[in-house]
mmCIF file of C-alpha atoms and ligand atoms in Angstrom:
data_model
loop_
_atom_site.group_PDB
_atom_site.id
_atom_site.type_symbol
_atom_site.label_atom_id
_atom_site.label_comp_id
_atom_site.label_asym_id
_atom_site.label_seq_id
_atom_site.Cartn_x
_atom_site.Cartn_y
_atom_site.Cartn_z
ATOM 1 C CA MET A 1 65.962 -60.175 -152.887
ATOM 2 C CA GLY A 2 63.298 -57.979 -151.131
ATOM 3 C CA GLY A 3 60.420 -58.163 -152.309
ATOM 4 C CA LYS A 4 58.014 -55.375 -153.643
ATOM 5 C CA ALA A 5 56.944 -53.246 -151.037
ATOM 6 C CA ALA A 6 53.002 -52.949 -150.440
ATOM 7 C CA ARG A 7 51.679 -50.635 -153.020
ATOM 8 C CA LYS A 8 49.548 -47.703 -151.131
ATOM 9 C CA ARG A 9 45.757 -48.263 -151.203
ATOM 10 C CA ILE A 10 43.308 -45.664 -152.430
ATOM 11 C CA LEU A 11 39.502 -45.539 -152.250
ATOM 12 C CA SER A 12 37.113 -43.262 -154.569
ATOM 13 C CA GLY A 13 33.711 -43.227 -155.264
ATOM 14 C CA MET A 14 30.875 -41.620 -157.465
ATOM 15 C CA ARG A 15 27.604 -41.246 -156.726
ATOM 16 C CA PRO A 16 25.172 -42.663 -159.298
ATOM 17 C CA THR A 17 22.866 -39.788 -159.971
ATOM 18 C CA GLY A 18 23.303 -39.974 -163.891
ATOM 19 C CA ARG A 19 26.131 -39.526 -166.657
ATOM 20 C CA LEU A 20 29.218 -38.199 -165.874
ATOM 21 C CA HIS A 21 30.024 -34.923 -167.023
ATOM 22 C CA LEU A 22 33.270 -33.035 -168.276
ATOM 23 C CA GLY A 23 33.720 -31.584 -164.428
ATOM 24 C CA ASN A 24 34.415 -35.008 -163.465
ATOM 25 C CA LEU A 25 36.637 -36.066 -166.064
ATOM 26 C CA VAL A 26 38.333 -32.953 -165.149
ATOM 27 C CA GLY A 27 38.055 -32.781 -161.314
ATOM 28 C CA ALA A 28 38.248 -36.977 -160.509
ATOM 29 C CA LEU A 29 38.327 -39.333 -163.695
ATOM 30 C CA TRP A 30 41.922 -38.143 -165.648
ATOM 31 C CA ASN A 31 43.369 -38.708 -161.925
ATOM 32 C CA TRP A 32 42.272 -41.817 -160.730
ATOM 33 C CA ARG A 33 43.183 -43.325 -163.948
ATOM 34 C CA MET A 34 46.632 -41.969 -163.553
ATOM 35 C CA LEU A 35 46.671 -42.878 -159.634
ATOM 36 C CA GLN A 36 46.116 -46.773 -160.993
ATOM 37 C CA ASP A 37 49.735 -47.207 -162.041
ATOM 38 C CA ASP A 38 51.161 -46.240 -158.692
ATOM 39 C CA TYR A 39 48.429 -47.485 -156.053
ATOM 40 C CA ASP A 40 45.507 -50.452 -155.049
ATOM 41 C CA CYS A 41 42.752 -48.808 -156.104
ATOM 42 C CA PHE A 42 38.913 -49.291 -155.679
ATOM 43 C CA PHE A 43 36.699 -47.198 -157.385
ATOM 44 C CA MET A 44 32.847 -47.533 -155.990
ATOM 45 C CA ILE A 45 29.562 -46.299 -157.450
ATOM 46 C CA ALA A 46 28.149 -45.112 -154.406
ATOM 47 C CA ASP A 47 24.052 -46.483 -154.869
ATOM 48 C CA TYR A 48 23.866 -46.237 -150.801
ATOM 49 C CA HIS A 49 24.848 -42.604 -151.339
ATOM 50 C CA ALA A 50 22.622 -42.463 -154.019
ATOM 51 C CA LEU A 51 19.280 -43.147 -152.514
ATOM 52 C CA MET A 52 19.821 -41.274 -149.809
ATOM 53 C CA SER A 53 19.080 -38.642 -152.718
ATOM 54 C CA GLU A 54 16.909 -40.522 -154.548
ATOM 55 C CA TYR A 55 14.403 -42.177 -152.585
ATOM 56 C CA GLU A 56 11.664 -40.977 -153.733
ATOM 57 C CA LYS A 57 12.303 -42.503 -157.209
ATOM 58 C CA PRO A 58 14.815 -44.822 -157.336
ATOM 59 C CA ALA A 59 13.794 -46.402 -159.881
ATOM 60 C CA SER A 60 16.508 -44.584 -161.478
ATOM 61 C CA ILE A 61 19.401 -45.823 -159.617
ATOM 62 C CA PRO A 62 19.905 -49.349 -161.582
ATOM 63 C CA ALA A 63 20.580 -47.242 -164.733
ATOM 64 C CA ASN A 64 22.367 -44.871 -163.782
ATOM 65 C CA VAL A 65 24.683 -47.524 -162.109
ATOM 66 C CA ARG A 66 24.863 -48.887 -165.654
ATOM 67 C CA GLU A 67 25.604 -45.280 -166.676
ATOM 68 C CA VAL A 68 28.370 -44.199 -164.234
ATOM 69 C CA LEU A 69 30.145 -47.884 -164.998
ATOM 70 C CA ILE A 70 30.494 -47.157 -168.525
ATOM 71 C CA ASP A 71 32.340 -43.684 -168.065
ATOM 72 C CA PHE A 72 34.602 -45.522 -166.078
ATOM 73 C CA LEU A 73 35.448 -47.804 -168.451
ATOM 74 C CA SER A 74 35.451 -45.623 -171.133
ATOM 75 C CA CYS A 75 37.659 -42.849 -169.309
ATOM 76 C CA GLY A 76 40.262 -45.260 -168.913
ATOM 77 C CA LEU A 77 39.575 -47.112 -165.310
ATOM 78 C CA ASP A 78 40.940 -50.688 -165.356
ATOM 79 C CA PRO A 79 39.347 -53.558 -164.232
ATOM 80 C CA GLU A 80 42.509 -55.658 -164.593
ATOM 81 C CA ARG A 81 44.410 -53.520 -161.975
ATOM 82 C CA SER A 82 41.615 -51.984 -159.665
ATOM 83 C CA VAL A 83 39.083 -52.809 -158.167
ATOM 84 C CA ILE A 84 35.656 -51.358 -159.937
ATOM 85 C CA PHE A 85 32.457 -52.283 -157.273
ATOM 86 C CA ARG A 86 29.263 -50.925 -156.988
ATOM 87 C CA GLN A 87 28.982 -49.672 -152.798
ATOM 88 C CA SER A 88 25.717 -51.873 -152.819
ATOM 89 C CA ASP A 89 27.462 -55.429 -153.674
ATOM 90 C CA VAL A 90 29.261 -54.942 -150.466
ATOM 91 C CA VAL A 91 26.913 -55.440 -147.571
ATOM 92 C CA GLU A 92 29.350 -54.586 -145.039
ATOM 93 C CA HIS A 93 29.611 -51.126 -146.249
ATOM 94 C CA ALA A 94 26.135 -51.069 -144.345
ATOM 95 C CA GLU A 95 27.326 -52.945 -141.238
ATOM 96 C CA LEU A 96 30.290 -51.182 -140.726
ATOM 97 C CA HIS A 97 28.262 -47.951 -141.116
ATOM 98 C CA LEU A 98 26.220 -48.899 -137.871
ATOM 99 C CA VAL A 99 29.088 -49.841 -136.173
ATOM 100 C CA LEU A 100 30.220 -46.764 -136.684
ATOM 101 C CA SER A 101 26.652 -44.851 -136.240
ATOM 102 C CA CYS A 102 27.456 -46.115 -132.639
ATOM 103 C CA TYR A 103 30.658 -44.268 -132.044
ATOM 104 C CA THR A 104 30.013 -40.813 -133.839
ATOM 105 C CA PRO A 105 28.322 -37.891 -131.902
ATOM 106 C CA ILE A 106 25.523 -36.287 -133.375
ATOM 107 C CA SER A 107 27.047 -32.902 -132.254
ATOM 108 C CA TRP A 108 29.947 -34.136 -135.149
ATOM 109 C CA LEU A 109 27.476 -34.816 -138.197
ATOM 110 C CA GLU A 110 25.908 -31.408 -137.287
ATOM 111 C CA ARG A 111 28.516 -29.602 -137.473
ATOM 112 C CA ASN A 112 29.512 -30.809 -141.118
ATOM 113 C CA PRO A 113 29.832 -27.266 -142.828
ATOM 114 C CA THR A 114 28.686 -29.173 -145.795
ATOM 115 C CA TYR A 115 26.035 -30.594 -144.634
ATOM 116 C CA LYS A 116 23.281 -27.181 -144.749
ATOM 117 C CA GLU A 117 25.711 -26.605 -147.530
ATOM 118 C CA GLN A 118 23.906 -29.213 -149.566
ATOM 119 C CA LEU A 119 20.636 -28.898 -148.420
ATOM 120 C CA GLN A 120 20.539 -25.388 -150.413
ATOM 121 C CA GLN A 121 21.729 -26.787 -153.077
ATOM 122 C CA LEU A 122 19.711 -29.565 -153.683
ATOM 123 C CA ALA A 123 16.821 -27.895 -152.694
ATOM 124 C CA ASP A 124 14.595 -29.719 -154.770
ATOM 125 C CA LYS A 125 14.939 -32.986 -152.885
ATOM 126 C CA ASP A 126 13.462 -33.403 -149.703
ATOM 127 C CA LEU A 127 17.000 -34.993 -147.644
ATOM 128 C CA HIS A 128 15.991 -34.331 -144.048
ATOM 129 C CA ASN A 129 16.132 -37.556 -143.686
ATOM 130 C CA TYR A 130 18.339 -39.512 -140.412
ATOM 131 C CA ALA A 131 20.646 -40.976 -143.836
ATOM 132 C CA PHE A 132 21.434 -37.443 -144.977
ATOM 133 C CA LEU A 133 22.948 -36.001 -141.661
ATOM 134 C CA GLY A 134 24.468 -39.701 -140.952
ATOM 135 C CA TYR A 135 26.418 -39.651 -144.851
ATOM 136 C CA PRO A 136 30.031 -38.407 -143.748
ATOM 137 C CA VAL A 137 29.308 -41.913 -141.006
ATOM 138 C CA LEU A 138 28.666 -43.648 -144.776
ATOM 139 C CA GLN A 139 31.636 -42.217 -146.377
ATOM 140 C CA ALA A 140 33.487 -43.107 -143.541
ATOM 141 C CA ALA A 141 32.911 -46.829 -143.249
ATOM 142 C CA ASP A 142 33.526 -46.404 -147.560
ATOM 143 C CA ILE A 143 37.112 -45.700 -146.702
ATOM 144 C CA VAL A 144 37.820 -47.480 -143.685
ATOM 145 C CA LEU A 145 36.561 -50.995 -144.713
ATOM 146 C CA TYR A 146 39.442 -51.183 -146.798
ATOM 147 C CA LYS A 147 41.581 -49.653 -145.018
ATOM 148 C CA ALA A 148 42.777 -46.943 -147.115
ATOM 149 C CA ASN A 149 46.102 -45.113 -146.901
ATOM 150 C CA LEU A 150 44.698 -42.329 -149.386
ATOM 151 C CA VAL A 151 41.058 -40.646 -150.217
ATOM 152 C CA PRO A 152 41.642 -37.929 -153.212
ATOM 153 C CA VAL A 153 40.160 -35.010 -152.491
ATOM 154 C CA GLY A 154 39.974 -31.330 -153.486
ATOM 155 C CA GLU A 155 40.517 -28.663 -150.819
ATOM 156 C CA ASP A 156 36.521 -28.409 -150.388
ATOM 157 C CA GLN A 157 36.296 -32.221 -149.128
ATOM 158 C CA LEU A 158 38.694 -31.724 -146.713
ATOM 159 C CA PRO A 159 36.747 -31.015 -143.590
ATOM 160 C CA HIS A 160 34.526 -34.676 -144.436
ATOM 161 C CA LEU A 161 38.074 -36.331 -144.868
ATOM 162 C CA GLU A 162 38.841 -34.827 -140.880
ATOM 163 C CA LEU A 163 35.740 -36.544 -139.853
ATOM 164 C CA THR A 164 36.410 -39.973 -140.562
ATOM 165 C CA ARG A 165 40.052 -39.231 -139.202
ATOM 166 C CA GLU A 166 37.799 -38.483 -136.036
ATOM 167 C CA VAL A 167 35.973 -41.114 -136.355
ATOM 168 C CA VAL A 168 39.252 -43.671 -136.160
ATOM 169 C CA ARG A 169 40.705 -42.291 -134.072
ATOM 170 C CA ARG A 170 37.751 -42.997 -131.309
ATOM 171 C CA VAL A 171 37.227 -46.454 -132.405
ATOM 172 C CA ASN A 172 40.682 -46.993 -131.656
ATOM 173 C CA ALA A 173 40.693 -45.249 -128.658
ATOM 174 C CA LEU A 174 37.840 -47.124 -127.197
ATOM 175 C CA VAL A 175 38.848 -50.355 -128.110
ATOM 176 C CA GLY A 176 42.049 -50.592 -128.144
ATOM 177 C CA GLN A 177 43.890 -51.138 -131.232
ATOM 178 C CA GLU A 178 44.826 -49.569 -134.054
ATOM 179 C CA VAL A 179 42.231 -51.554 -136.026
ATOM 180 C CA PHE A 180 40.973 -49.190 -138.648
ATOM 181 C CA VAL A 181 43.451 -46.712 -140.754
ATOM 182 C CA GLU A 182 43.487 -43.286 -140.421
ATOM 183 C CA PRO A 183 43.207 -41.978 -144.080
ATOM 184 C CA GLN A 184 45.523 -39.279 -145.713
ATOM 185 C CA ALA A 185 44.012 -36.820 -148.255
ATOM 186 C CA LYS A 186 45.822 -36.452 -151.297
ATOM 187 C CA LEU A 187 45.073 -33.282 -152.575
ATOM 188 C CA THR A 188 45.042 -33.000 -155.925
ATOM 189 C CA ALA A 189 45.066 -29.687 -158.368
ATOM 190 C CA SER A 190 42.856 -30.439 -161.254
ATOM 191 C CA PRO A 191 41.858 -27.554 -163.871
ATOM 192 C CA ARG A 192 39.186 -25.292 -163.002
ATOM 193 C CA LEU A 193 36.335 -26.173 -165.155
ATOM 194 C CA LEU A 194 32.770 -23.774 -165.252
ATOM 195 C CA GLY A 195 29.541 -24.712 -166.301
ATOM 196 C CA LEU A 196 28.008 -23.524 -169.548
ATOM 197 C CA ASP A 197 26.557 -20.452 -168.156
ATOM 198 C CA ARG A 198 30.100 -20.469 -165.723
ATOM 199 C CA ARG A 199 28.749 -21.252 -162.156
ATOM 200 C CA LYS A 200 29.880 -25.070 -161.086
ATOM 201 C CA MET A 201 29.193 -27.343 -163.409
ATOM 202 C CA SER A 202 26.596 -29.895 -162.148
ATOM 203 C CA LYS A 203 23.398 -31.383 -163.715
ATOM 204 C CA SER A 204 20.748 -29.699 -160.886
ATOM 205 C CA TYR A 205 22.463 -26.588 -163.151
ATOM 206 C CA GLY A 206 22.154 -28.474 -166.338
ATOM 207 C CA ASN A 207 25.076 -26.465 -167.275
ATOM 208 C CA GLN A 208 27.760 -29.824 -168.062
ATOM 209 C CA ILE A 209 28.389 -31.092 -170.973
ATOM 210 C CA ASP A 210 28.300 -35.512 -170.458
ATOM 211 C CA ILE A 211 30.891 -37.284 -171.599
ATOM 212 C CA ALA A 212 28.690 -39.274 -173.989
ATOM 213 C CA ASP A 213 26.957 -36.507 -175.360
ATOM 214 C CA PRO A 214 27.035 -36.587 -179.445
ATOM 215 C CA PRO A 215 28.901 -34.299 -181.253
ATOM 216 C CA GLU A 216 25.331 -32.761 -182.314
ATOM 217 C CA VAL A 217 24.697 -32.202 -178.499
ATOM 218 C CA ILE A 218 27.658 -30.943 -177.936
ATOM 219 C CA HIS A 219 27.463 -27.951 -180.989
ATOM 220 C CA LYS A 220 23.841 -26.544 -179.097
ATOM 221 C CA LYS A 221 25.907 -26.630 -175.630
ATOM 222 C CA ALA A 222 29.269 -25.085 -176.686
ATOM 223 C CA MET A 223 27.007 -22.462 -178.447
ATOM 224 C CA SER A 224 24.934 -21.665 -175.805
ATOM 225 C CA MET A 225 28.006 -21.167 -173.278
ATOM 226 C CA ILE A 226 28.152 -17.531 -171.359
ATOM 227 C CA THR A 227 31.692 -15.487 -173.301
ATOM 228 C CA ASP A 228 33.100 -12.272 -172.354
ATOM 229 C CA PRO A 229 30.313 -9.762 -171.076
ATOM 230 C CA LEU A 230 32.235 -7.355 -172.728
ATOM 231 C CA ARG A 231 32.553 -8.390 -176.100
ATOM 232 C CA ILE A 232 29.453 -7.092 -177.067
ATOM 233 C CA LYS A 233 30.522 -7.153 -181.487
ATOM 234 C CA LYS A 234 32.759 -8.982 -183.474
ATOM 235 C CA THR A 235 34.886 -5.307 -184.033
ATOM 236 C CA ASP A 236 35.685 -5.564 -180.152
ATOM 237 C CA PRO A 237 39.010 -7.117 -178.892
ATOM 238 C CA GLY A 238 37.991 -9.297 -176.044
ATOM 239 C CA HIS A 239 39.461 -10.786 -173.125
ATOM 240 C CA PRO A 240 40.261 -14.475 -172.907
ATOM 241 C CA ASP A 241 41.651 -14.685 -169.875
ATOM 242 C CA ASP A 242 38.050 -13.675 -168.471
ATOM 243 C CA CYS A 243 36.189 -16.205 -170.798
ATOM 244 C CA ASN A 244 34.598 -19.386 -169.551
ATOM 245 C CA VAL A 245 35.104 -20.749 -173.717
ATOM 246 C CA CYS A 246 38.995 -19.622 -173.847
ATOM 247 C CA ALA A 247 39.453 -21.577 -170.265
ATOM 248 C CA TYR A 248 38.117 -25.070 -172.210
ATOM 249 C CA TYR A 249 40.196 -24.196 -174.720
ATOM 250 C CA LYS A 250 43.729 -23.931 -172.129
ATOM 251 C CA ILE A 251 41.746 -27.230 -170.863
ATOM 252 C CA PHE A 252 40.891 -29.527 -174.075
ATOM 253 C CA ALA A 253 43.338 -28.157 -176.913
ATOM 254 C CA PRO A 254 46.507 -26.339 -174.637
ATOM 255 C CA THR A 255 48.364 -26.023 -177.556
ATOM 256 C CA THR A 256 46.290 -23.930 -179.155
ATOM 257 C CA ALA A 257 44.801 -21.855 -176.711
ATOM 258 C CA ASP A 258 47.470 -18.782 -177.186
ATOM 259 C CA ASP A 259 46.143 -18.773 -181.123
ATOM 260 C CA VAL A 260 42.345 -18.700 -179.759
ATOM 261 C CA ALA A 261 43.763 -15.670 -177.024
ATOM 262 C CA ASP A 262 45.482 -13.725 -180.380
ATOM 263 C CA LYS A 263 42.578 -13.945 -182.153
ATOM 264 C CA CYS A 264 40.275 -12.843 -179.614
ATOM 265 C CA ARG A 265 42.043 -9.667 -178.362
ATOM 266 C CA ASN A 266 42.536 -8.874 -181.917
ATOM 267 C CA ALA A 267 38.918 -9.619 -183.164
ATOM 268 C CA LYS A 268 40.084 -11.571 -185.948
ATOM 269 C CA TRP A 269 37.374 -14.060 -185.491
ATOM 270 C CA GLY A 270 34.145 -13.433 -183.547
ATOM 271 C CA CYS A 271 32.855 -15.184 -180.225
ATOM 272 C CA THR A 272 30.687 -17.930 -182.785
ATOM 273 C CA ASP A 273 33.680 -19.133 -184.579
ATOM 274 C CA CYS A 274 35.408 -19.475 -181.225
ATOM 275 C CA LYS A 275 32.182 -21.321 -179.958
ATOM 276 C CA ARG A 276 32.221 -23.742 -182.631
ATOM 277 C CA HIS A 277 35.320 -24.950 -183.382
ATOM 278 C CA LEU A 278 35.516 -25.479 -179.535
ATOM 279 C CA ALA A 279 32.927 -27.880 -180.235
ATOM 280 C CA GLU A 280 34.898 -29.634 -182.750
ATOM 281 C CA VAL A 281 37.705 -29.696 -180.570
ATOM 282 C CA LEU A 282 35.546 -31.407 -178.000
ATOM 283 C CA THR A 283 33.808 -33.974 -180.399
ATOM 284 C CA THR A 284 37.737 -34.704 -180.748
ATOM 285 C CA PHE A 285 38.597 -35.709 -177.252
ATOM 286 C CA LEU A 286 35.400 -37.084 -177.084
ATOM 287 C CA SER A 287 35.620 -39.834 -179.614
ATOM 288 C CA GLU A 288 37.365 -42.293 -177.685
ATOM 289 C CA PRO A 289 34.933 -42.639 -174.946
ATOM 290 C CA ARG A 290 32.486 -42.691 -176.934
ATOM 291 C CA GLU A 291 33.721 -45.780 -178.904
ATOM 292 C CA LYS A 292 34.483 -47.391 -175.953
ATOM 293 C CA ARG A 293 30.834 -46.484 -174.337
ATOM 294 C CA ALA A 294 29.477 -48.040 -177.421
ATOM 295 C CA GLU A 295 31.208 -51.233 -177.945
ATOM 296 C CA LEU A 296 29.970 -51.626 -173.901
ATOM 297 C CA GLU A 297 26.752 -50.769 -174.813
ATOM 298 C CA ALA A 298 26.938 -53.667 -177.146
ATOM 299 C CA HIS A 299 27.873 -55.644 -174.871
ATOM 300 C CA PRO A 300 25.519 -55.568 -171.668
ATOM 301 C CA GLU A 301 27.386 -58.970 -169.745
ATOM 302 C CA ARG A 302 31.347 -57.477 -170.269
ATOM 303 C CA LEU A 303 29.176 -54.241 -167.357
ATOM 304 C CA ARG A 304 27.824 -57.196 -165.527
ATOM 305 C CA GLU A 305 31.237 -59.638 -165.154
ATOM 306 C CA VAL A 306 33.012 -56.095 -164.480
ATOM 307 C CA LEU A 307 30.640 -55.714 -161.410
ATOM 308 C CA ALA A 308 30.862 -59.138 -160.309
ATOM 309 C CA GLU A 309 34.535 -59.443 -160.201
ATOM 310 C CA GLY A 310 34.869 -55.780 -158.450
ATOM 311 C CA ALA A 311 31.917 -56.639 -155.685
ATOM 312 C CA THR A 312 34.523 -60.613 -155.097
ATOM 313 C CA ARG A 313 37.303 -58.612 -154.704
ATOM 314 C CA ALA A 314 36.171 -55.995 -152.893
ATOM 315 C CA ARG A 315 34.020 -58.265 -150.078
ATOM 316 C CA ALA A 316 37.423 -60.789 -149.569
ATOM 317 C CA VAL A 317 38.808 -57.196 -148.382
ATOM 318 C CA ALA A 318 35.688 -55.793 -146.667
ATOM 319 C CA GLN A 319 35.082 -58.768 -145.170
ATOM 320 C CA GLN A 320 37.983 -59.080 -143.112
ATOM 321 C CA THR A 321 37.363 -55.666 -141.750
ATOM 322 C CA MET A 322 34.313 -56.757 -140.599
ATOM 323 C CA ASP A 323 35.517 -59.779 -138.947
ATOM 324 C CA GLU A 324 38.257 -57.455 -136.754
ATOM 325 C CA ILE A 325 35.711 -54.860 -135.677
ATOM 326 C CA LYS A 326 33.407 -57.501 -134.795
ATOM 327 C CA THR A 327 35.454 -59.359 -132.923
ATOM 328 C CA LEU A 328 36.424 -56.085 -130.989
ATOM 329 C CA THR A 329 33.404 -55.368 -130.147
ATOM 330 C CA GLY A 330 31.991 -58.171 -128.757
ATOM 331 C CA LEU A 331 29.492 -58.961 -132.516
ATOM 332 C CA GLY A 332 28.451 -62.166 -133.373
ATOM 333 C CA LYS A 333 30.418 -63.580 -130.585
ATOM 334 C CA LEU A 334 29.261 -65.744 -127.887
HETATM 335 S S1 SF4 B 401 36.591 -15.228 -178.922
HETATM 336 FE FE1 SF4 B 401 36.383 -16.879 -177.609
HETATM 337 S S2 SF4 B 401 37.696 -16.230 -176.451
HETATM 338 FE FE2 SF4 B 401 37.096 -14.649 -177.182
HETATM 339 S S3 SF4 B 401 35.304 -14.152 -176.109
HETATM 340 FE FE3 SF4 B 401 34.912 -14.730 -177.932
HETATM 341 S S4 SF4 B 401 34.632 -17.300 -176.914
HETATM 342 FE FE4 SF4 B 401 35.519 -16.276 -175.374
#
């Protein structure tokens, strides 16, 4: 009887810059939770990546690591099945970053299309530091350290992954061995969820609903949502397909979305009623993660255990990869 084929490995991560929001839930966590069934998953809390932008006020990073870990666990990431770890607990990330930096031409980083975009998006931070230019190299190290075969990405992140693949090809060619695996994109079609003001949902815009928001905050935020701009009076027929509120119903209460659209088009209810009801839908939807969060907050030792266990498992793989690349590059040998 043949053994079971080895499962493919997946690496993904999140920067700990605060609590996660519905955009993170819909765009990443739902997908990650499913991937655990079929893949060998490594989920990283990328605190080195957070330091790149938060270096002026790093005191927030530990609390944010804790928040992201609670969000991971309360949304179904399972430390029994997946390796859930903090990046800086595995020092090999920094070590491999330096090795890969030696193999990465500066021009590859300067042409990175998201570099300038990020500089603009995070205009409140001074990101003209050496580390920020090189963050795709750290990302490459994060992935290849675990020889991940697949990286879940959206279309917009494909250039990053391409850079990782280029670095892998260059290192493998120069050391004369396939030491690193060229990761493939695992493209995921996730529903598009905009922020309360119809811009991209982002903490930097302050237009997000956090997974951990209590009911009264969810209510306040839902009531502030921008709706169909053409619907002025309650008696005006609305255009649900142009309304962000209806888009939320489609994602979080798909079975009621047709009814909501009908009431909107035929002016059977006003936007205030519609948003109030959405707040109830979201409150119910988020009740399970909220309960799990309360449980974890009451048992902080559980969080420490998860990180310790994750670090041990991640380090075992990372050290092996570092040994291989050190041998091939003559580091640490006489
Ligand atoms: S009734 Fe609802 S779906 Fe229609 S415009 Fe108002 S908030 Fe949007």
